[in-house]
mmCIF file of C-alpha atoms and ligand atoms in Angstrom:
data_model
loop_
_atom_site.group_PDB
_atom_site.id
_atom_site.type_symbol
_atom_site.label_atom_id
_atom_site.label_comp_id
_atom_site.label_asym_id
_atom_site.label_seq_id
_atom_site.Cartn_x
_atom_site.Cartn_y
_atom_site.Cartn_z
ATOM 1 C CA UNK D 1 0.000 0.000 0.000
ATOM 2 C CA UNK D 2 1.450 3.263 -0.536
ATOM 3 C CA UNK D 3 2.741 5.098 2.615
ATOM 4 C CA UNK D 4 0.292 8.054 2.898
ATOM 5 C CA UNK D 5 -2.580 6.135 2.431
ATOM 6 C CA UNK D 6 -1.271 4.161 5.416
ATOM 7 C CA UNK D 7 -0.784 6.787 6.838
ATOM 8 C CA UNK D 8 -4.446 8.468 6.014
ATOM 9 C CA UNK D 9 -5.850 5.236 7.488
ATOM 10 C CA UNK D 10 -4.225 5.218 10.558
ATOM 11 C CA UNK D 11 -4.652 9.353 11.281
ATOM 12 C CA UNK D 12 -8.433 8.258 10.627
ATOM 13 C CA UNK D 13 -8.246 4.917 12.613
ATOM 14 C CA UNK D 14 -6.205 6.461 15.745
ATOM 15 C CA UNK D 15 -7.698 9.937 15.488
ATOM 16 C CA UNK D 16 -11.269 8.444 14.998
ATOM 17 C CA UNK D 17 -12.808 11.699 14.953
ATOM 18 C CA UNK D 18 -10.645 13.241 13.116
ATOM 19 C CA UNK D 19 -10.369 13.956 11.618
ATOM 20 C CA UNK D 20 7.240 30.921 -2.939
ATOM 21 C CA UNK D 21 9.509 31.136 -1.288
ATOM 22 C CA UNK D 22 11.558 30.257 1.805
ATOM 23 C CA UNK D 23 9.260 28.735 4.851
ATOM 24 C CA UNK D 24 9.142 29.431 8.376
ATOM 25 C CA UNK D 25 12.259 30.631 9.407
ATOM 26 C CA UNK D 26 15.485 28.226 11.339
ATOM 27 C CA UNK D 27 12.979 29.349 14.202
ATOM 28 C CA UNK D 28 10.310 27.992 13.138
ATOM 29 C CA UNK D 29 11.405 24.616 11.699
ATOM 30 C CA UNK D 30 13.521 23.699 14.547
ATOM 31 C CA UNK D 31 10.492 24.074 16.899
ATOM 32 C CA UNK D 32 7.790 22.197 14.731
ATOM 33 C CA UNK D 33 11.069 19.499 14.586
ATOM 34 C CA UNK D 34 11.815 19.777 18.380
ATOM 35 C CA UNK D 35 8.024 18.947 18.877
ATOM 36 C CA UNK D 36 7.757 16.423 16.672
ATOM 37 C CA UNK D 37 11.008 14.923 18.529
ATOM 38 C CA UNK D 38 9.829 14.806 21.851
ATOM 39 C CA UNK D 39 7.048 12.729 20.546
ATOM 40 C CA UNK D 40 8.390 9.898 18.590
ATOM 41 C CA UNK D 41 7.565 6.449 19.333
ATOM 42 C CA UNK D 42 10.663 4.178 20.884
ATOM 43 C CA UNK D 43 11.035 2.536 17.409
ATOM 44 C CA UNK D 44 10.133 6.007 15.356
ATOM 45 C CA UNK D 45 13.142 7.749 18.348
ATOM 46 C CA UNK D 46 15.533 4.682 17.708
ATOM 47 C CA UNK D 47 15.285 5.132 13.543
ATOM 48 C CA UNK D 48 15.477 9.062 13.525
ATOM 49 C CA UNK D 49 18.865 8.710 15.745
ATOM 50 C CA UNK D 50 20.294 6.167 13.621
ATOM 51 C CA UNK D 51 20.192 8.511 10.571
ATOM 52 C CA UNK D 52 21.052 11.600 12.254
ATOM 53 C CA UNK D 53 24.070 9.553 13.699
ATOM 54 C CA UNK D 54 25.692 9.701 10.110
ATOM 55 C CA UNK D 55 25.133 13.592 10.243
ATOM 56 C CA UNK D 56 26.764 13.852 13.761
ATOM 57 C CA UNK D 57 23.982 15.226 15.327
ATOM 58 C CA UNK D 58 21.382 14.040 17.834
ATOM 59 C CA UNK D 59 18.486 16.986 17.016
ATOM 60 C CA UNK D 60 15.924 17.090 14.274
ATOM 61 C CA UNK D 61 15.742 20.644 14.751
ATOM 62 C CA UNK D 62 19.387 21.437 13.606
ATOM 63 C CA UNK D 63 18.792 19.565 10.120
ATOM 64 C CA UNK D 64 15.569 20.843 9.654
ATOM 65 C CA UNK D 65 16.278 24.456 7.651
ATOM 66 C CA UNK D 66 18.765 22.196 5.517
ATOM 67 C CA UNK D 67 16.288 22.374 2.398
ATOM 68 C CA UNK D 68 16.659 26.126 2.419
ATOM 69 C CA UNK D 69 20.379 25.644 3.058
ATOM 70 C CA UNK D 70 21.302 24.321 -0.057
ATOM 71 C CA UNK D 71 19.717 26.828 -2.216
ATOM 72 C CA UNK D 72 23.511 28.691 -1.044
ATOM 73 C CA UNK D 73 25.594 25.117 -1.424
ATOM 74 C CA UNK D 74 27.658 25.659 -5.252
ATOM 75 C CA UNK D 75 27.559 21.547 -4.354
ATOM 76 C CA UNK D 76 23.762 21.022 -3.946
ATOM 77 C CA UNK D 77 22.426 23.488 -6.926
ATOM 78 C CA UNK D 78 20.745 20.408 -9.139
ATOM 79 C CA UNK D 79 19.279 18.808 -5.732
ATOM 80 C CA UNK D 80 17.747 22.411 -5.051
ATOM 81 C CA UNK D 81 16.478 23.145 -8.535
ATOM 82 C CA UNK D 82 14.848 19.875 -8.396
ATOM 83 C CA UNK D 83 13.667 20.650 -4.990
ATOM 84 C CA UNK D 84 12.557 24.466 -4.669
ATOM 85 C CA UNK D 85 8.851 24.184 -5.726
ATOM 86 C CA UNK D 86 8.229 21.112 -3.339
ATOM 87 C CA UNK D 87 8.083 23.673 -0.324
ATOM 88 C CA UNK D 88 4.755 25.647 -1.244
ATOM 89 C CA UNK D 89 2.096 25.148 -3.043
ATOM 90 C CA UNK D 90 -0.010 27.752 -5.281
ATOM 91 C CA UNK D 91 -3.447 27.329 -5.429
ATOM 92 C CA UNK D 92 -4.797 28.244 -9.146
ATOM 93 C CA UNK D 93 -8.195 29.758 -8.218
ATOM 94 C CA UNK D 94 -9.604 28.593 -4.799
ATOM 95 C CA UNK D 95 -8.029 26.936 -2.086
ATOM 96 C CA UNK D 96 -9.640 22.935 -3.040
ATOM 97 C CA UNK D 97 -6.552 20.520 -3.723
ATOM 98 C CA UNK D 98 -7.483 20.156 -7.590
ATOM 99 C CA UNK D 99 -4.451 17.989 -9.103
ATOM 100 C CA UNK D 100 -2.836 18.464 -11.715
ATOM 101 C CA UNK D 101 -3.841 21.877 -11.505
ATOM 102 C CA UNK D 102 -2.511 22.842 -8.305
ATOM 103 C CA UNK D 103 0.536 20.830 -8.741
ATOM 104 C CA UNK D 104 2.160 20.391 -12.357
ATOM 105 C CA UNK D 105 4.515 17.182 -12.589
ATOM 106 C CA UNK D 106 4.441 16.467 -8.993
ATOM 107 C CA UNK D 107 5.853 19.904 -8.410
ATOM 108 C CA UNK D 108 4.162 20.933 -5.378
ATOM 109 C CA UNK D 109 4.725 20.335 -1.154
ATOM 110 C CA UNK D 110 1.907 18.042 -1.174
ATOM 111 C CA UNK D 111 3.807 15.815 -3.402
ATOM 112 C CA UNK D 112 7.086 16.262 -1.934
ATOM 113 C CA UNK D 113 5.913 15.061 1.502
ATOM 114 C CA UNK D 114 4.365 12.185 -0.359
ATOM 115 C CA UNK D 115 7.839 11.452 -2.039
ATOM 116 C CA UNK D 116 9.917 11.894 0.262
ATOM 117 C CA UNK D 117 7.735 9.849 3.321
ATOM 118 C CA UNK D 118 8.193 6.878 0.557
ATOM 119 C CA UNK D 119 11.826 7.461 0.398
ATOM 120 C CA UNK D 120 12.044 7.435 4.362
ATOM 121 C CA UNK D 121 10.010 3.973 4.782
ATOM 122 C CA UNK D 122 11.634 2.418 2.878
ATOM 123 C CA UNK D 123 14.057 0.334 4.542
ATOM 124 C CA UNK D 124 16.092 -1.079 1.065
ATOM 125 C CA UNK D 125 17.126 2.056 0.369
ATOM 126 C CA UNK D 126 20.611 3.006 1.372
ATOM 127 C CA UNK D 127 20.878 5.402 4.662
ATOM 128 C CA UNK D 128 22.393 8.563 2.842
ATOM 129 C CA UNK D 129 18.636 8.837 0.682
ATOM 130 C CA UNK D 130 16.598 7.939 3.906
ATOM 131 C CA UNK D 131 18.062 10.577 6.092
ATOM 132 C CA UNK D 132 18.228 13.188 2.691
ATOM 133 C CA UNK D 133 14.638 12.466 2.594
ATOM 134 C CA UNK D 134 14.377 12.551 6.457
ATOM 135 C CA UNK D 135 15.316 16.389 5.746
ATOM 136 C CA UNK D 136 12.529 17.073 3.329
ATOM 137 C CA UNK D 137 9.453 15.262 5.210
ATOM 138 C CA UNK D 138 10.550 17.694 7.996
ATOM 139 C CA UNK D 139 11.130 20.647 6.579
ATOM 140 C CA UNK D 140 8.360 20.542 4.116
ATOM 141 C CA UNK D 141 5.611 19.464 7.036
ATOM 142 C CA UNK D 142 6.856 22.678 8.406
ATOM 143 C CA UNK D 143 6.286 24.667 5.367
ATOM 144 C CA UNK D 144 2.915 23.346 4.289
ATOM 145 C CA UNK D 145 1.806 24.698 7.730
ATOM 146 C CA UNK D 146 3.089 27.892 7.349
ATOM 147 C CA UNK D 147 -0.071 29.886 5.610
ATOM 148 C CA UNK D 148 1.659 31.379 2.890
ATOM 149 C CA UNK D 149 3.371 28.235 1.722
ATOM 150 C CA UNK D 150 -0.256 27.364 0.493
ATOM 151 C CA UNK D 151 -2.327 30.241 -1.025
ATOM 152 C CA UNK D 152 -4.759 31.016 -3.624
ATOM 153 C CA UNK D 153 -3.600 34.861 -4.357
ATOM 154 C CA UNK D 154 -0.560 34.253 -6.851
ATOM 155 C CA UNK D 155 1.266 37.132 -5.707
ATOM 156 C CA UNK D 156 4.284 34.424 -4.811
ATOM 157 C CA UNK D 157 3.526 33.405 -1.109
ATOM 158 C CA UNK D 158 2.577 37.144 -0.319
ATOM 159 C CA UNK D 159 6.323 37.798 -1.474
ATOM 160 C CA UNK D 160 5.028 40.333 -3.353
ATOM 161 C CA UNK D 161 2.982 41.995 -0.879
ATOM 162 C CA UNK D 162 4.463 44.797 1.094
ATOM 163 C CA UNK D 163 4.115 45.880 4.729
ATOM 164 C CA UNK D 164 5.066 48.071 7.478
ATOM 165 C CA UNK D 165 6.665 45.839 10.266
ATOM 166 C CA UNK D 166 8.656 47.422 13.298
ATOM 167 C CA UNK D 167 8.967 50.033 11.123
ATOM 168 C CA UNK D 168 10.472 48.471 8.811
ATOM 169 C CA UNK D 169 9.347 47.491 5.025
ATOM 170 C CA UNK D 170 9.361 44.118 4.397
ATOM 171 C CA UNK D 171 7.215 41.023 2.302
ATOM 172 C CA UNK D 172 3.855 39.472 4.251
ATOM 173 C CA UNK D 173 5.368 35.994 3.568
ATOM 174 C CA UNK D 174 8.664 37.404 5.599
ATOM 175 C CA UNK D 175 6.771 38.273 8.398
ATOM 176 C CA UNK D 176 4.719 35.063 8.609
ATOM 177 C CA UNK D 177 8.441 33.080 8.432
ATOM 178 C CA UNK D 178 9.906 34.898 10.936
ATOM 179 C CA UNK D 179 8.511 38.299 11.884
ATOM 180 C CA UNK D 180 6.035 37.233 13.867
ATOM 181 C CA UNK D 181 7.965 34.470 15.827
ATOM 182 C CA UNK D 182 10.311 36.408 16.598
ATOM 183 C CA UNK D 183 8.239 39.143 18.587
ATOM 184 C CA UNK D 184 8.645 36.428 21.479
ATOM 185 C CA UNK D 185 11.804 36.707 21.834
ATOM 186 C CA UNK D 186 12.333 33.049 22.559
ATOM 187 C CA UNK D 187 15.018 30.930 20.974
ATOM 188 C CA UNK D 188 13.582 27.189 19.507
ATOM 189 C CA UNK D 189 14.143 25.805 22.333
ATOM 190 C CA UNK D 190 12.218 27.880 24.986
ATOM 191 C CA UNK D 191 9.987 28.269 21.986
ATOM 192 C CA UNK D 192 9.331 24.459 21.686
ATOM 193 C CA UNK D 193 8.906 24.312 25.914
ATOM 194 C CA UNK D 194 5.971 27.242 25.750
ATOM 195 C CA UNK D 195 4.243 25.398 22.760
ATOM 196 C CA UNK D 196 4.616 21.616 24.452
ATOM 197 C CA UNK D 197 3.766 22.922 27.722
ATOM 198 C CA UNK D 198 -0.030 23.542 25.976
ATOM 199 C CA UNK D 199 0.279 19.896 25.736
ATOM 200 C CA UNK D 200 -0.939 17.762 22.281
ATOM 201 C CA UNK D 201 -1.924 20.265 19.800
ATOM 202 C CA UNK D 202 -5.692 19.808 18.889
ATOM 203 C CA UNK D 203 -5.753 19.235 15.556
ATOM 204 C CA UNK D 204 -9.180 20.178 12.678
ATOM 205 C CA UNK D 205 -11.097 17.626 11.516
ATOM 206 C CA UNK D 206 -10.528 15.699 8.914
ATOM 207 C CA UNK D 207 -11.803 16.657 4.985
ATOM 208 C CA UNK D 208 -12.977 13.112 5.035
ATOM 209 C CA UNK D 209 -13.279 13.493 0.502
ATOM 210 C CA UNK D 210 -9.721 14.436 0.670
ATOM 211 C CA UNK D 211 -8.434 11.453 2.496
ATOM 212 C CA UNK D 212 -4.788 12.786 1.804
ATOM 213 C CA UNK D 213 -3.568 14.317 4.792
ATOM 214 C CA UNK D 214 -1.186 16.708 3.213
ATOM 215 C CA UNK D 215 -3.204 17.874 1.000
ATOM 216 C CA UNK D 216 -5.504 18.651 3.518
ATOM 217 C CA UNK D 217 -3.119 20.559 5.544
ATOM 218 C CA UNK D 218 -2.583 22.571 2.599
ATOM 219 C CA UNK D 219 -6.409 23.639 2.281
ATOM 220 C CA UNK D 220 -6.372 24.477 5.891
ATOM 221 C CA UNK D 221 -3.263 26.854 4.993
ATOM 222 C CA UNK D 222 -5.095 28.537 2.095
ATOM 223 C CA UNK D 223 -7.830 29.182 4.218
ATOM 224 C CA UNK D 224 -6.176 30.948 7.004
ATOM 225 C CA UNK D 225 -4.296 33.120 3.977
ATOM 226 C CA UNK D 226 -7.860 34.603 3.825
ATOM 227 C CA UNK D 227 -7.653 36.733 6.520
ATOM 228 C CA UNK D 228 -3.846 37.331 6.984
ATOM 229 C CA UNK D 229 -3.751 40.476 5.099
ATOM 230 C CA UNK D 230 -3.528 43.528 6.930
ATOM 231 C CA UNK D 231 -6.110 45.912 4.712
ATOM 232 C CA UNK D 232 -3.763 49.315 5.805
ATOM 233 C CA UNK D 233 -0.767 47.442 4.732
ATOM 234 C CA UNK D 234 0.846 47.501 8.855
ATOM 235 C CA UNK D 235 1.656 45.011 10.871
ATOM 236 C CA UNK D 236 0.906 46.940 14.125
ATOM 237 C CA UNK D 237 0.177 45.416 17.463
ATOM 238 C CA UNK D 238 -3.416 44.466 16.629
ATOM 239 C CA UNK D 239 -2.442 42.215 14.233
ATOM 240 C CA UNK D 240 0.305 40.632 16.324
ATOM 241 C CA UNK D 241 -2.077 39.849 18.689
ATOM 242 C CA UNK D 242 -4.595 38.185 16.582
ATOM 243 C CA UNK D 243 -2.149 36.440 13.981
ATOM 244 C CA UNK D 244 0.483 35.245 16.464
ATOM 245 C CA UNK D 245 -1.742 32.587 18.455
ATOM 246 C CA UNK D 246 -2.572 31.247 14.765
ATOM 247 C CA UNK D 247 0.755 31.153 14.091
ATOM 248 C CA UNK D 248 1.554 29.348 17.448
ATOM 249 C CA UNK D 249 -1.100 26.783 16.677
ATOM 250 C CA UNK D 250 0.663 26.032 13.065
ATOM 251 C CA UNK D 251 3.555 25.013 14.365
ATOM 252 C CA UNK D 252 2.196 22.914 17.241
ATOM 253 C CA UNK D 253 -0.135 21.065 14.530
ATOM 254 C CA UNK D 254 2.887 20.900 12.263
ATOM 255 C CA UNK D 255 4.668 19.334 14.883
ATOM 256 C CA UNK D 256 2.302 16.704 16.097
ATOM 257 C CA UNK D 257 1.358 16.036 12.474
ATOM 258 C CA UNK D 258 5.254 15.058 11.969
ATOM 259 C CA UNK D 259 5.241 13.006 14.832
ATOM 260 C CA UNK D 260 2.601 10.761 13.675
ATOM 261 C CA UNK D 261 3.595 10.565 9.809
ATOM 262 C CA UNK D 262 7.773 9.656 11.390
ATOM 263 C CA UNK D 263 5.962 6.843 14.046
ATOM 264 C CA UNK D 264 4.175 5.246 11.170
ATOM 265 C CA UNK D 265 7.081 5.415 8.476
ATOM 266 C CA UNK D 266 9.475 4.367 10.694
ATOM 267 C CA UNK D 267 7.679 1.762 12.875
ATOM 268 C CA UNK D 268 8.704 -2.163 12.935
ATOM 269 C CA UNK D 269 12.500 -1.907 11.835
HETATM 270 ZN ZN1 LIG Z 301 11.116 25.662 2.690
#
């Protein structure tokens, strides 16, 4: 059976009720990794640290900007041409998951989660591609959560839409990376401890037609992009009140949804 649809039956079966551009920022991807971390199964823990191990590292959150990374590596340029339009998605009209239209020759983060989840559970393949894909699935589980990574408004991600922001100028899609986060002042860490300490994130129901959880997730993302758009072009404190507690529950869905999609790729070595 084809991972995802494993893994749709067993988000339906467990939950039972259930249900252009860069992404979030290193903030943001570390903590959506750090949660997803601290909630790994014994076999999903055991898997993740065995391909990390050939990286030298012990934390999902330092790999988990490494998709963005490479867009600067002379080394990686072909990996991140073939790459750089599986971290958003563009909508082409309203925010229902319409393929191909929404996503031209696979080239869309729905289908890289897809490709790169089928890469990961696959034991035959050698450890180098599992932990490479490792990278995506986490990095792109991120992004898909992060509004702007999934809109309907072809104006790039909200790249191309300009704001006022600490006084500064600066792109919507910046401020929903990092902007935003950053008005905590927290680092991932302490970042990771405030979100966890809300305990599981709830998470919406599911589109039961869909039956493809990314996809899903990015519909939910399109949605939010609705309202995201300050009308007076300022991100003032108004709007950091309202936006930031949406942006908070992103990452804490992001990070329980990457839990569950790591426990079932990676259970039963
Ligand atoms: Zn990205």
């Amino acid at each position: 059976m084809f991972p995802l649809r494993r893994i749709a039956a067993a988000l339906f079966v467990t939950l039972a009720i259930a249900p252009v551009a860069q992404a979030w920022g290193p903030l943001g991807h570390s903590v959506v990794a750090e949660l997803a971390q601290r909630h790994l199964s014994p076999a999903a823990k055991a898997e993740v640290e065995h391909l990390l191990a050939l990286d030298h590292t012990q934390s999902l959150a330092d790999i988990a900007s490494w998709p963005d990374e490479i867009r600067n590596d002379p080394k990686q340029q072909d990996l991140w041409k073939q790459t750089r339009a599986k971290h958003y998605i563009d909508f082409d009209g309203d925010c229902t998951y319409t393929p191909p239209r929404d996503c031209k020759d696979g080239q869309c983060v729905v289908e890289g989660i897809e490709h790169y989840t089928e890469i990961l559970s696959d034991r035959s393949q050698p450890d180098e591609a599992r932990l490479q894909a490792l990278k995506f699935v986490v990095h792109f589980i991120g992004d898909i959560h992060q509004p702007l990574h999934a809109n309907y408004q072809q104006d790039a991600g909200g790249n191309k839409y300009q704001v006022q922001f600490q006084g500064q100028g600066m792109n919507l899609h910046r401020v929903w990376d990092s902007g935003l986060l950053s008005t905590r002042n927290l680092d991932w860490k302490a970042y990771a401890n405030m979100l966890d300490g809300e305990g599981f994130a709830p998470l919406p129901p599911a589109i039961a037609p869909l039956d493809n959880p990314p996809a899903q997730w990015a519909e939910e993302s399109c949605q939010i992009t609705r309202n995201i758009y300050p009308a007076n072009h300022k991100i003032d404190q108004a709007y950091i009140d309202a936006e930031l507690p949406v942006a908070d529950s992103r990452l804490r869905e992001a990070g329980r949804r990457l839990a569950e999609v790591l426990n079932i790729a990676l259970q039963n070595g």
